[in-house]
């Protein structure tokens, strides 16, 4: 009886701490996103991270095994030229012999308000993603 109560308690507490699905979607930008020119809490801020959301799932792969799939969505509002550095994204990947983590299905865009219209510039994955070898087992992929 005590173990079933403990199990029920743990399951209910895990559900109570679960998070809602984020309302910010990739590519859904409006002119109101460009309205603020300063951040009220820190008026000297060069950039604001509006959202930084990630999720991980275990999925089957084509090698009759399982893979961890990590999805990450980050939205940044750059307010000043000095804030461009926060838009540089670094993704560490691990490699051990023939086994290595891969970066796939990468989507990234920059949005600017030009003459009252939103202009999207998509990241060219082939030419815009760079790799730096840290050591024999680690590589960092970077893009801006």
mmCIF file with all atom_site columns, C-alpha atoms in Angstrom:
data_model
loop_
_atom_site.group_PDB
_atom_site.id
_atom_site.type_symbol
_atom_site.label_atom_id
_atom_site.label_alt_id
_atom_site.label_comp_id
_atom_site.label_asym_id
_atom_site.label_entity_id
_atom_site.label_seq_id
_atom_site.pdbx_PDB_ins_code
_atom_site.Cartn_x
_atom_site.Cartn_y
_atom_site.Cartn_z
_atom_site.occupancy
_atom_site.B_iso_or_equiv
_atom_site.pdbx_formal_charge
_atom_site.auth_seq_id
_atom_site.auth_comp_id
_atom_site.auth_asym_id
_atom_site.auth_atom_id
_atom_site.pdbx_PDB_model_num
ATOM 1   C CA . UNK A 1 1   ? 0.000  0.000  0.000   1.00 0.00 ? 1   UNK A CA 1
ATOM 2   C CA . UNK A 1 2   ? 2.786  2.389  0.931   1.00 0.00 ? 2   UNK A CA 1
ATOM 3   C CA . UNK A 1 3   ? 4.716  1.772  -2.318  1.00 0.00 ? 3   UNK A CA 1
ATOM 4   C CA . UNK A 1 4   ? 1.607  2.316  -4.470  1.00 0.00 ? 4   UNK A CA 1
ATOM 5   C CA . UNK A 1 5   ? 0.943  5.617  -2.662  1.00 0.00 ? 5   UNK A CA 1
ATOM 6   C CA . UNK A 1 6   ? 4.551  6.680  -3.229  1.00 0.00 ? 6   UNK A CA 1
ATOM 7   C CA . UNK A 1 7   ? 4.328  5.776  -6.926  1.00 0.00 ? 7   UNK A CA 1
ATOM 8   C CA . UNK A 1 8   ? 1.065  7.702  -7.302  1.00 0.00 ? 8   UNK A CA 1
ATOM 9   C CA . UNK A 1 9   ? 2.596  10.701 -5.512  1.00 0.00 ? 9   UNK A CA 1
ATOM 10  C CA . UNK A 1 10  ? 5.693  10.701 -7.745  1.00 0.00 ? 10  UNK A CA 1
ATOM 11  C CA . UNK A 1 11  ? 3.628  10.443 -10.934 1.00 0.00 ? 11  UNK A CA 1
ATOM 12  C CA . UNK A 1 12  ? 1.302  13.245 -9.892  1.00 0.00 ? 12  UNK A CA 1
ATOM 13  C CA . UNK A 1 13  ? 4.207  15.495 -8.923  1.00 0.00 ? 13  UNK A CA 1
ATOM 14  C CA . UNK A 1 14  ? 5.946  14.825 -12.248 1.00 0.00 ? 14  UNK A CA 1
ATOM 15  C CA . UNK A 1 15  ? 2.795  15.812 -14.114 1.00 0.00 ? 15  UNK A CA 1
ATOM 16  C CA . UNK A 1 16  ? 2.332  18.951 -12.049 1.00 0.00 ? 16  UNK A CA 1
ATOM 17  C CA . UNK A 1 17  ? 5.819  20.178 -12.992 1.00 0.00 ? 17  UNK A CA 1
ATOM 18  C CA . UNK A 1 18  ? 5.472  19.483 -16.698 1.00 0.00 ? 18  UNK A CA 1
ATOM 19  C CA . UNK A 1 19  ? 5.609  22.500 -18.953 1.00 0.00 ? 19  UNK A CA 1
ATOM 20  C CA . UNK A 1 20  ? 3.127  23.774 -21.483 1.00 0.00 ? 20  UNK A CA 1
ATOM 21  C CA . UNK A 1 21  ? 3.908  23.739 -25.188 1.00 0.00 ? 21  UNK A CA 1
ATOM 22  C CA . UNK A 1 22  ? 5.527  27.095 -26.056 1.00 0.00 ? 22  UNK A CA 1
ATOM 23  C CA . UNK A 1 23  ? 3.422  29.572 -28.001 1.00 0.00 ? 23  UNK A CA 1
ATOM 24  C CA . UNK A 1 24  ? 6.383  30.954 -29.986 1.00 0.00 ? 24  UNK A CA 1
ATOM 25  C CA . UNK A 1 25  ? 6.729  29.220 -33.360 1.00 0.00 ? 25  UNK A CA 1
ATOM 26  C CA . UNK A 1 26  ? 9.674  29.296 -35.763 1.00 0.00 ? 26  UNK A CA 1
ATOM 27  C CA . UNK A 1 27  ? 9.093  31.765 -38.605 1.00 0.00 ? 27  UNK A CA 1
ATOM 28  C CA . UNK A 1 28  ? 6.052  33.449 -37.044 1.00 0.00 ? 28  UNK A CA 1
ATOM 29  C CA . UNK A 1 29  ? 7.279  37.051 -36.825 1.00 0.00 ? 29  UNK A CA 1
ATOM 30  C CA . UNK A 1 30  ? 5.156  40.209 -36.688 1.00 0.00 ? 30  UNK A CA 1
ATOM 31  C CA . UNK A 1 31  ? 5.993  43.893 -36.808 1.00 0.00 ? 31  UNK A CA 1
ATOM 32  C CA . UNK A 1 32  ? 5.284  44.106 -33.066 1.00 0.00 ? 32  UNK A CA 1
ATOM 33  C CA . UNK A 1 33  ? 8.395  41.969 -32.478 1.00 0.00 ? 33  UNK A CA 1
ATOM 34  C CA . UNK A 1 34  ? 10.461 44.957 -33.676 1.00 0.00 ? 34  UNK A CA 1
ATOM 35  C CA . UNK A 1 35  ? 8.616  47.583 -31.615 1.00 0.00 ? 35  UNK A CA 1
ATOM 36  C CA . UNK A 1 36  ? 10.865 47.755 -28.552 1.00 0.00 ? 36  UNK A CA 1
ATOM 37  C CA . UNK A 1 37  ? 14.169 49.540 -28.972 1.00 0.00 ? 37  UNK A CA 1
ATOM 38  C CA . UNK A 1 38  ? 15.230 49.162 -25.333 1.00 0.00 ? 38  UNK A CA 1
ATOM 39  C CA . UNK A 1 39  ? 14.615 46.643 -22.596 1.00 0.00 ? 39  UNK A CA 1
ATOM 40  C CA . UNK A 1 40  ? 12.950 48.294 -19.568 1.00 0.00 ? 40  UNK A CA 1
ATOM 41  C CA . UNK A 1 41  ? 14.768 46.156 -16.982 1.00 0.00 ? 41  UNK A CA 1
ATOM 42  C CA . UNK A 1 42  ? 18.196 46.915 -18.501 1.00 0.00 ? 42  UNK A CA 1
ATOM 43  C CA . UNK A 1 43  ? 18.139 49.898 -20.853 1.00 0.00 ? 43  UNK A CA 1
ATOM 44  C CA . UNK A 1 44  ? 21.779 49.314 -21.791 1.00 0.00 ? 44  UNK A CA 1
ATOM 45  C CA . UNK A 1 45  ? 21.115 45.745 -23.045 1.00 0.00 ? 45  UNK A CA 1
ATOM 46  C CA . UNK A 1 46  ? 22.474 45.154 -26.538 1.00 0.00 ? 46  UNK A CA 1
ATOM 47  C CA . UNK A 1 47  ? 20.221 42.118 -27.182 1.00 0.00 ? 47  UNK A CA 1
ATOM 48  C CA . UNK A 1 48  ? 17.336 40.267 -25.563 1.00 0.00 ? 48  UNK A CA 1
ATOM 49  C CA . UNK A 1 49  ? 16.782 36.517 -25.574 1.00 0.00 ? 49  UNK A CA 1
ATOM 50  C CA . UNK A 1 50  ? 13.010 36.361 -26.091 1.00 0.00 ? 50  UNK A CA 1
ATOM 51  C CA . UNK A 1 51  ? 12.770 32.583 -25.886 1.00 0.00 ? 51  UNK A CA 1
ATOM 52  C CA . UNK A 1 52  ? 15.129 29.654 -25.417 1.00 0.00 ? 52  UNK A CA 1
ATOM 53  C CA . UNK A 1 53  ? 13.230 26.380 -25.565 1.00 0.00 ? 53  UNK A CA 1
ATOM 54  C CA . UNK A 1 54  ? 14.540 22.842 -25.941 1.00 0.00 ? 54  UNK A CA 1
ATOM 55  C CA . UNK A 1 55  ? 13.201 19.309 -25.900 1.00 0.00 ? 55  UNK A CA 1
ATOM 56  C CA . UNK A 1 56  ? 14.732 15.856 -26.162 1.00 0.00 ? 56  UNK A CA 1
ATOM 57  C CA . UNK A 1 57  ? 13.155 12.638 -27.437 1.00 0.00 ? 57  UNK A CA 1
ATOM 58  C CA . UNK A 1 58  ? 14.395 9.077  -27.794 1.00 0.00 ? 58  UNK A CA 1
ATOM 59  C CA . UNK A 1 59  ? 13.682 7.859  -31.323 1.00 0.00 ? 59  UNK A CA 1
ATOM 60  C CA . UNK A 1 60  ? 14.454 4.800  -33.388 1.00 0.00 ? 60  UNK A CA 1
ATOM 61  C CA . UNK A 1 61  ? 16.992 5.238  -36.145 1.00 0.00 ? 61  UNK A CA 1
ATOM 62  C CA . UNK A 1 62  ? 17.930 3.485  -39.400 1.00 0.00 ? 62  UNK A CA 1
ATOM 63  C CA . UNK A 1 63  ? 20.721 1.518  -37.685 1.00 0.00 ? 63  UNK A CA 1
ATOM 64  C CA . UNK A 1 64  ? 18.263 -0.623 -35.658 1.00 0.00 ? 64  UNK A CA 1
ATOM 65  C CA . UNK A 1 65  ? 19.121 1.364  -32.579 1.00 0.00 ? 65  UNK A CA 1
ATOM 66  C CA . UNK A 1 66  ? 17.911 4.493  -30.820 1.00 0.00 ? 66  UNK A CA 1
ATOM 67  C CA . UNK A 1 67  ? 19.012 8.091  -31.068 1.00 0.00 ? 67  UNK A CA 1
ATOM 68  C CA . UNK A 1 68  ? 18.500 11.143 -28.913 1.00 0.00 ? 68  UNK A CA 1
ATOM 69  C CA . UNK A 1 69  ? 16.841 13.914 -30.866 1.00 0.00 ? 69  UNK A CA 1
ATOM 70  C CA . UNK A 1 70  ? 17.333 17.372 -29.388 1.00 0.00 ? 70  UNK A CA 1
ATOM 71  C CA . UNK A 1 71  ? 15.248 20.263 -30.684 1.00 0.00 ? 71  UNK A CA 1
ATOM 72  C CA . UNK A 1 72  ? 16.196 23.784 -29.730 1.00 0.00 ? 72  UNK A CA 1
ATOM 73  C CA . UNK A 1 73  ? 14.405 27.017 -30.552 1.00 0.00 ? 73  UNK A CA 1
ATOM 74  C CA . UNK A 1 74  ? 15.955 30.341 -29.626 1.00 0.00 ? 74  UNK A CA 1
ATOM 75  C CA . UNK A 1 75  ? 14.624 33.780 -30.526 1.00 0.00 ? 75  UNK A CA 1
ATOM 76  C CA . UNK A 1 76  ? 16.876 36.803 -29.999 1.00 0.00 ? 76  UNK A CA 1
ATOM 77  C CA . UNK A 1 77  ? 16.090 40.482 -30.518 1.00 0.00 ? 77  UNK A CA 1
ATOM 78  C CA . UNK A 1 78  ? 19.297 42.389 -31.280 1.00 0.00 ? 78  UNK A CA 1
ATOM 79  C CA . UNK A 1 79  ? 18.889 46.008 -30.185 1.00 0.00 ? 79  UNK A CA 1
ATOM 80  C CA . UNK A 1 80  ? 22.362 47.379 -30.916 1.00 0.00 ? 80  UNK A CA 1
ATOM 81  C CA . UNK A 1 81  ? 25.301 46.430 -33.146 1.00 0.00 ? 81  UNK A CA 1
ATOM 82  C CA . UNK A 1 82  ? 27.207 45.315 -30.051 1.00 0.00 ? 82  UNK A CA 1
ATOM 83  C CA . UNK A 1 83  ? 24.569 42.592 -29.534 1.00 0.00 ? 83  UNK A CA 1
ATOM 84  C CA . UNK A 1 84  ? 25.386 40.679 -32.729 1.00 0.00 ? 84  UNK A CA 1
ATOM 85  C CA . UNK A 1 85  ? 27.655 38.290 -30.814 1.00 0.00 ? 85  UNK A CA 1
ATOM 86  C CA . UNK A 1 86  ? 24.716 36.812 -28.913 1.00 0.00 ? 86  UNK A CA 1
ATOM 87  C CA . UNK A 1 87  ? 23.388 35.631 -32.270 1.00 0.00 ? 87  UNK A CA 1
ATOM 88  C CA . UNK A 1 88  ? 26.362 33.309 -32.750 1.00 0.00 ? 88  UNK A CA 1
ATOM 89  C CA . UNK A 1 89  ? 25.193 29.806 -31.902 1.00 0.00 ? 89  UNK A CA 1
ATOM 90  C CA . UNK A 1 90  ? 27.634 27.052 -30.885 1.00 0.00 ? 90  UNK A CA 1
ATOM 91  C CA . UNK A 1 91  ? 26.615 23.395 -30.862 1.00 0.00 ? 91  UNK A CA 1
ATOM 92  C CA . UNK A 1 92  ? 29.074 20.904 -29.321 1.00 0.00 ? 92  UNK A CA 1
ATOM 93  C CA . UNK A 1 93  ? 29.162 17.440 -30.917 1.00 0.00 ? 93  UNK A CA 1
ATOM 94  C CA . UNK A 1 94  ? 30.898 14.286 -29.695 1.00 0.00 ? 94  UNK A CA 1
ATOM 95  C CA . UNK A 1 95  ? 32.835 11.794 -31.827 1.00 0.00 ? 95  UNK A CA 1
ATOM 96  C CA . UNK A 1 96  ? 34.380 8.452  -30.876 1.00 0.00 ? 96  UNK A CA 1
ATOM 97  C CA . UNK A 1 97  ? 35.831 6.471  -33.776 1.00 0.00 ? 97  UNK A CA 1
ATOM 98  C CA . UNK A 1 98  ? 33.046 5.724  -36.274 1.00 0.00 ? 98  UNK A CA 1
ATOM 99  C CA . UNK A 1 99  ? 30.347 6.873  -33.854 1.00 0.00 ? 99  UNK A CA 1
ATOM 100 C CA . UNK A 1 100 ? 29.600 10.556 -34.009 1.00 0.00 ? 100 UNK A CA 1
ATOM 101 C CA . UNK A 1 101 ? 26.804 12.952 -33.279 1.00 0.00 ? 101 UNK A CA 1
ATOM 102 C CA . UNK A 1 102 ? 25.344 14.738 -36.293 1.00 0.00 ? 102 UNK A CA 1
ATOM 103 C CA . UNK A 1 103 ? 23.746 18.099 -36.792 1.00 0.00 ? 103 UNK A CA 1
ATOM 104 C CA . UNK A 1 104 ? 20.780 17.690 -39.131 1.00 0.00 ? 104 UNK A CA 1
ATOM 105 C CA . UNK A 1 105 ? 17.618 19.522 -40.134 1.00 0.00 ? 105 UNK A CA 1
ATOM 106 C CA . UNK A 1 106 ? 19.071 22.868 -39.090 1.00 0.00 ? 106 UNK A CA 1
ATOM 107 C CA . UNK A 1 107 ? 16.843 25.883 -39.776 1.00 0.00 ? 107 UNK A CA 1
ATOM 108 C CA . UNK A 1 108 ? 17.897 29.418 -38.917 1.00 0.00 ? 108 UNK A CA 1
ATOM 109 C CA . UNK A 1 109 ? 16.718 32.785 -40.168 1.00 0.00 ? 109 UNK A CA 1
ATOM 110 C CA . UNK A 1 110 ? 17.392 36.449 -39.552 1.00 0.00 ? 110 UNK A CA 1
ATOM 111 C CA . UNK A 1 111 ? 14.488 38.880 -39.750 1.00 0.00 ? 111 UNK A CA 1
ATOM 112 C CA . UNK A 1 112 ? 14.804 42.615 -40.363 1.00 0.00 ? 112 UNK A CA 1
ATOM 113 C CA . UNK A 1 113 ? 12.192 45.340 -40.641 1.00 0.00 ? 113 UNK A CA 1
ATOM 114 C CA . UNK A 1 114 ? 12.911 47.259 -43.847 1.00 0.00 ? 114 UNK A CA 1
ATOM 115 C CA . UNK A 1 115 ? 10.554 50.009 -45.045 1.00 0.00 ? 115 UNK A CA 1
ATOM 116 C CA . UNK A 1 116 ? 7.763  48.615 -42.867 1.00 0.00 ? 116 UNK A CA 1
ATOM 117 C CA . UNK A 1 117 ? 8.079  45.076 -44.247 1.00 0.00 ? 117 UNK A CA 1
ATOM 118 C CA . UNK A 1 118 ? 9.591  42.012 -42.614 1.00 0.00 ? 118 UNK A CA 1
ATOM 119 C CA . UNK A 1 119 ? 12.498 40.634 -44.653 1.00 0.00 ? 119 UNK A CA 1
ATOM 120 C CA . UNK A 1 120 ? 13.688 37.083 -43.924 1.00 0.00 ? 120 UNK A CA 1
ATOM 121 C CA . UNK A 1 121 ? 17.242 35.915 -44.633 1.00 0.00 ? 121 UNK A CA 1
ATOM 122 C CA . UNK A 1 122 ? 17.564 32.145 -44.323 1.00 0.00 ? 122 UNK A CA 1
ATOM 123 C CA . UNK A 1 123 ? 20.813 30.531 -43.220 1.00 0.00 ? 123 UNK A CA 1
ATOM 124 C CA . UNK A 1 124 ? 22.585 28.681 -46.024 1.00 0.00 ? 124 UNK A CA 1
ATOM 125 C CA . UNK A 1 125 ? 23.526 25.531 -44.107 1.00 0.00 ? 125 UNK A CA 1
ATOM 126 C CA . UNK A 1 126 ? 26.202 24.466 -46.605 1.00 0.00 ? 126 UNK A CA 1
ATOM 127 C CA . UNK A 1 127 ? 28.177 27.695 -46.471 1.00 0.00 ? 127 UNK A CA 1
ATOM 128 C CA . UNK A 1 128 ? 27.032 29.261 -43.192 1.00 0.00 ? 128 UNK A CA 1
ATOM 129 C CA . UNK A 1 129 ? 27.849 26.511 -40.669 1.00 0.00 ? 129 UNK A CA 1
ATOM 130 C CA . UNK A 1 130 ? 31.465 26.184 -39.581 1.00 0.00 ? 130 UNK A CA 1
ATOM 131 C CA . UNK A 1 131 ? 33.206 23.517 -37.527 1.00 0.00 ? 131 UNK A CA 1
ATOM 132 C CA . UNK A 1 132 ? 36.036 23.930 -35.031 1.00 0.00 ? 132 UNK A CA 1
ATOM 133 C CA . UNK A 1 133 ? 37.836 20.826 -33.806 1.00 0.00 ? 133 UNK A CA 1
ATOM 134 C CA . UNK A 1 134 ? 38.363 21.038 -30.054 1.00 0.00 ? 134 UNK A CA 1
ATOM 135 C CA . UNK A 1 135 ? 40.140 17.705 -29.604 1.00 0.00 ? 135 UNK A CA 1
ATOM 136 C CA . UNK A 1 136 ? 39.960 14.211 -31.123 1.00 0.00 ? 136 UNK A CA 1
ATOM 137 C CA . UNK A 1 137 ? 36.505 13.600 -29.637 1.00 0.00 ? 137 UNK A CA 1
ATOM 138 C CA . UNK A 1 138 ? 34.839 17.004 -29.769 1.00 0.00 ? 138 UNK A CA 1
ATOM 139 C CA . UNK A 1 139 ? 33.799 19.394 -32.512 1.00 0.00 ? 139 UNK A CA 1
ATOM 140 C CA . UNK A 1 140 ? 31.850 22.636 -32.225 1.00 0.00 ? 140 UNK A CA 1
ATOM 141 C CA . UNK A 1 141 ? 29.534 23.670 -35.062 1.00 0.00 ? 141 UNK A CA 1
ATOM 142 C CA . UNK A 1 142 ? 28.946 27.432 -35.268 1.00 0.00 ? 142 UNK A CA 1
ATOM 143 C CA . UNK A 1 143 ? 26.657 29.733 -37.198 1.00 0.00 ? 143 UNK A CA 1
ATOM 144 C CA . UNK A 1 144 ? 25.386 33.284 -36.881 1.00 0.00 ? 144 UNK A CA 1
#
